[in-house]
PDB file of C-alpha atoms in Angstrom:
ATOM      1  CA  GLN A   1       0.000   0.000   0.000  1.00 67.00           C
ATOM      2  CA  VAL A   2       1.316   3.377  -0.971  1.00 70.00           C
ATOM      3  CA  GLN A   3       2.144   5.516   2.016  1.00 88.00           C
ATOM      4  CA  LEU A   4       3.404   8.980   2.787  1.00 94.00           C
ATOM      5  CA  VAL A   5       4.758   9.365   6.300  1.00 94.00           C
ATOM      6  CA  GLU A   6       5.459  12.753   7.814  1.00 96.00           C
ATOM      7  CA  SER A   7       7.790  13.397  10.705  1.00 96.00           C
ATOM      8  CA  GLY A   8       9.547  16.282  12.427  1.00 97.00           C
ATOM      9  CA  GLY A   9       6.615  18.103  13.955  1.00 97.00           C
ATOM     10  CA  GLY A  10       6.542  19.220  17.561  1.00 97.00           C
ATOM     11  CA  LEU A  11       6.344  22.123  19.953  1.00 98.00           C
ATOM     12  CA  VAL A  12       8.571  25.139  19.331  1.00 98.00           C
ATOM     13  CA  GLN A  13       8.712  28.700  20.593  1.00 98.00           C
ATOM     14  CA  ALA A  14       7.954  31.616  18.329  1.00 98.00           C
ATOM     15  CA  GLY A  15      11.010  32.474  16.265  1.00 97.00           C
ATOM     16  CA  GLY A  16      12.236  28.891  16.276  1.00 98.00           C
ATOM     17  CA  SER A  17      12.655  26.434  13.427  1.00 98.00           C
ATOM     18  CA  LEU A  18      11.482  22.967  12.498  1.00 98.00           C
ATOM     19  CA  ARG A  19      12.235  20.683   9.584  1.00 98.00           C
ATOM     20  CA  LEU A  20       9.460  18.393   8.446  1.00 98.00           C
ATOM     21  CA  SER A  21      10.171  15.268   6.435  1.00 97.00           C
ATOM     22  CA  CYS A  22       7.895  13.202   4.242  1.00 95.00           C
ATOM     23  CA  ALA A  23       9.004   9.750   3.207  1.00 93.00           C
ATOM     24  CA  ALA A  24       7.200   7.873   0.450  1.00 90.00           C
ATOM     25  CA  SER A  25       6.963   4.105   0.573  1.00 87.00           C
ATOM     26  CA  GLU A  26       7.646   3.683  -3.131  1.00 84.00           C
ATOM     27  CA  ARG A  27      10.302   5.047  -5.483  1.00 80.00           C
ATOM     28  CA  THR A  28       7.426   5.892  -7.850  1.00 80.00           C
ATOM     29  CA  PHE A  29       6.930   9.081  -5.897  1.00 84.00           C
ATOM     30  CA  SER A  30      10.231  10.393  -7.159  1.00 82.00           C
ATOM     31  CA  ASN A  31       8.356  10.913 -10.436  1.00 86.00           C
ATOM     32  CA  TYR A  32       5.559  13.014  -8.915  1.00 92.00           C
ATOM     33  CA  PRO A  33       5.229  16.630  -7.852  1.00 95.00           C
ATOM     34  CA  MET A  34       4.825  16.829  -4.098  1.00 95.00           C
ATOM     35  CA  GLY A  35       3.476  19.416  -1.741  1.00 97.00           C
ATOM     36  CA  TRP A  36       2.798  20.462   1.822  1.00 98.00           C
ATOM     37  CA  PHE A  37      -0.524  21.657   3.172  1.00 98.00           C
ATOM     38  CA  ARG A  38      -1.642  22.594   6.661  1.00 98.00           C
ATOM     39  CA  GLN A  39      -4.882  22.668   8.561  1.00 98.00           C
ATOM     40  CA  ALA A  40      -5.530  24.614  11.734  1.00 97.00           C
ATOM     41  CA  PRO A  41      -8.489  23.795  14.017  1.00 93.00           C
ATOM     42  CA  GLY A  42     -11.746  25.036  12.539  1.00 95.00           C
ATOM     43  CA  LYS A  43     -10.115  26.050   9.257  1.00 96.00           C
ATOM     44  CA  GLU A  44      -9.861  24.554   5.809  1.00 97.00           C
ATOM     45  CA  ARG A  45      -6.746  22.819   4.619  1.00 97.00           C
ATOM     46  CA  GLU A  46      -4.494  25.378   2.975  1.00 97.00           C
ATOM     47  CA  PHE A  47      -1.591  25.217   0.570  1.00 98.00           C
ATOM     48  CA  VAL A  48       1.898  25.744   1.960  1.00 98.00           C
ATOM     49  CA  ALA A  49       4.427  24.794  -0.722  1.00 98.00           C
ATOM     50  CA  ALA A  50       4.973  22.468  -3.666  1.00 98.00           C
ATOM     51  CA  ILE A  51       7.930  21.155  -5.620  1.00 97.00           C
ATOM     52  CA  SER A  52       8.025  19.777  -9.131  1.00 95.00           C
ATOM     53  CA  ARG A  53       9.018  16.316 -10.202  1.00 92.00           C
ATOM     54  CA  SER A  54      12.398  17.670 -11.314  1.00 90.00           C
ATOM     55  CA  GLY A  55      12.929  19.580  -8.087  1.00 92.00           C
ATOM     56  CA  ARG A  56      13.774  22.710 -10.068  1.00 94.00           C
ATOM     57  CA  SER A  57      10.416  24.437  -9.672  1.00 97.00           C
ATOM     58  CA  THR A  58       8.909  25.429  -6.359  1.00 97.00           C
ATOM     59  CA  VAL A  59       5.966  27.540  -5.303  1.00 97.00           C
ATOM     60  CA  TYR A  60       4.922  28.896  -1.930  1.00 97.00           C
ATOM     61  CA  ALA A  61       1.891  30.460  -0.331  1.00 97.00           C
ATOM     62  CA  ASP A  62       2.455  34.202  -0.540  1.00 95.00           C
ATOM     63  CA  SER A  63       2.295  34.657   3.221  1.00 91.00           C
ATOM     64  CA  LEU A  64       5.058  32.095   3.789  1.00 92.00           C
ATOM     65  CA  LYS A  65       7.647  33.185   1.247  1.00 84.00           C
ATOM     66  CA  GLY A  66      11.034  33.762   2.810  1.00 91.00           C
ATOM     67  CA  ARG A  67      10.343  31.666   5.911  1.00 97.00           C
ATOM     68  CA  PHE A  68       9.587  28.204   4.497  1.00 98.00           C
ATOM     69  CA  THR A  69      11.666  26.173   2.047  1.00 98.00           C
ATOM     70  CA  ILE A  70      10.611  22.970   0.292  1.00 98.00           C
ATOM     71  CA  SER A  71      13.168  20.543  -1.113  1.00 96.00           C
ATOM     72  CA  ARG A  72      13.516  16.961  -2.304  1.00 94.00           C
ATOM     73  CA  GLY A  73      16.015  14.396  -1.173  1.00 88.00           C
ATOM     74  CA  ASN A  74      18.514  12.947  -3.636  1.00 78.00           C
ATOM     75  CA  ALA A  75      16.411   9.859  -4.264  1.00 78.00           C
ATOM     76  CA  GLY A  76      13.408  12.073  -4.961  1.00 76.00           C
ATOM     77  CA  ASN A  77      10.925  10.172  -2.842  1.00 83.00           C
ATOM     78  CA  THR A  78      11.581  12.217   0.289  1.00 91.00           C
ATOM     79  CA  VAL A  79      10.421  15.800   0.633  1.00 96.00           C
ATOM     80  CA  TYR A  80      11.376  18.307   3.286  1.00 97.00           C
ATOM     81  CA  LEU A  81       9.866  21.506   4.587  1.00 98.00           C
ATOM     82  CA  GLN A  82      12.261  23.778   6.430  1.00 98.00           C
ATOM     83  CA  MET A  83      10.309  26.248   8.550  1.00 98.00           C
ATOM     84  CA  ASN A  84      12.114  29.229  10.060  1.00 98.00           C
ATOM     85  CA  ASN A  85      11.013  32.151  12.215  1.00 97.00           C
ATOM     86  CA  LEU A  86       7.881  30.258  13.188  1.00 98.00           C
ATOM     87  CA  LYS A  87       4.867  32.185  14.440  1.00 97.00           C
ATOM     88  CA  PRO A  88       1.921  31.083  16.591  1.00 97.00           C
ATOM     89  CA  GLU A  89      -0.308  31.344  13.513  1.00 96.00           C
ATOM     90  CA  ASP A  90       1.762  28.582  11.907  1.00 97.00           C
ATOM     91  CA  THR A  91       0.265  26.144  14.426  1.00 98.00           C
ATOM     92  CA  ALA A  92      -1.515  23.413  12.465  1.00 98.00           C
ATOM     93  CA  VAL A  93      -1.378  19.829  11.340  1.00 98.00           C
ATOM     94  CA  TYR A  94       0.965  19.675   8.358  1.00 98.00           C
ATOM     95  CA  TYR A  95       0.251  17.202   5.568  1.00 98.00           C
ATOM     96  CA  CYS A  96       2.456  15.898   2.823  1.00 97.00           C
ATOM     97  CA  ALA A  97       0.844  15.067  -0.506  1.00 96.00           C
ATOM     98  CA  ALA A  98       1.775  13.698  -3.919  1.00 94.00           C
ATOM     99  CA  CYS A  99       0.224  14.428  -7.296  1.00 95.00           C
ATOM    100  CA  ARG A 100       0.063  11.639  -9.848  1.00 92.00           C
ATOM    101  CA  SER A 101       1.408  13.672 -12.756  1.00 90.00           C
ATOM    102  CA  TYR A 102       4.479  13.124 -14.895  1.00 87.00           C
ATOM    103  CA  ARG A 103       4.747  16.726 -16.066  1.00 89.00           C
ATOM    104  CA  LEU A 104       8.315  17.686 -15.285  1.00 90.00           C
ATOM    105  CA  GLU A 105       7.832  21.217 -13.895  1.00 94.00           C
ATOM    106  CA  TYR A 106       4.249  21.012 -12.691  1.00 95.00           C
ATOM    107  CA  VAL A 107       3.699  22.449  -9.202  1.00 97.00           C
ATOM    108  CA  PRO A 108       0.061  21.936  -8.164  1.00 97.00           C
ATOM    109  CA  GLN A 109      -1.307  24.233  -5.488  1.00 97.00           C
ATOM    110  CA  VAL A 110      -4.801  22.999  -4.681  1.00 96.00           C
ATOM    111  CA  VAL A 111      -6.021  20.079  -2.612  1.00 97.00           C
ATOM    112  CA  VAL A 112      -8.004  18.392  -5.381  1.00 97.00           C
ATOM    113  CA  GLU A 113      -4.912  18.070  -7.598  1.00 96.00           C
ATOM    114  CA  TYR A 114      -3.264  15.696  -5.137  1.00 96.00           C
ATOM    115  CA  ASN A 115      -3.906  11.952  -5.132  1.00 94.00           C
ATOM    116  CA  TYR A 116      -1.986  10.718  -2.093  1.00 94.00           C
ATOM    117  CA  TRP A 117      -1.868  12.109   1.429  1.00 96.00           C
ATOM    118  CA  GLY A 118       0.010  11.434   4.617  1.00 96.00           C
ATOM    119  CA  GLN A 119      -1.571  11.299   8.048  1.00 96.00           C
ATOM    120  CA  GLY A 120      -0.136  14.630   9.119  1.00 97.00           C
ATOM    121  CA  THR A 121       2.236  15.874  11.783  1.00 97.00           C
ATOM    122  CA  GLN A 122       1.330  18.422  14.441  1.00 98.00           C
ATOM    123  CA  VAL A 123       3.273  21.668  14.636  1.00 98.00           C
ATOM    124  CA  THR A 124       2.596  23.875  17.636  1.00 98.00           C
ATOM    125  CA  VAL A 125       4.231  27.284  18.009  1.00 98.00           C
ATOM    126  CA  SER A 126       4.004  28.913  21.416  1.00 97.00           C
ATOM    127  CA  SER A 127       4.165  32.665  21.911  1.00 94.00           C
TER     128      SER A 127
END
């Protein structure tokens, strides 16, 4: 069964950093664009960042540019989200997702474009 497993979440003070990881169970995911979303209590799931199959194209939510960085591991089936200067409003469950597309530079930004999802990892930022 195809799985995406997130790790790296936790409790951090405002201004701190965390690095989230997402490991895919199959090498197939190295061929897919991948992304990060987050969902705070009572809110809809929102786009955070995405990276293309090639790893050369990335896109971020406007409000997060400059603080968050998405990257792929060398094997391509691991994706990271480096989060710096965290704020209390960044508190949410963070989800990794993969899009079943072979377009080389495609960077999907909406929930419905993604086919596979992880279970999420909690990030809590205290003030």
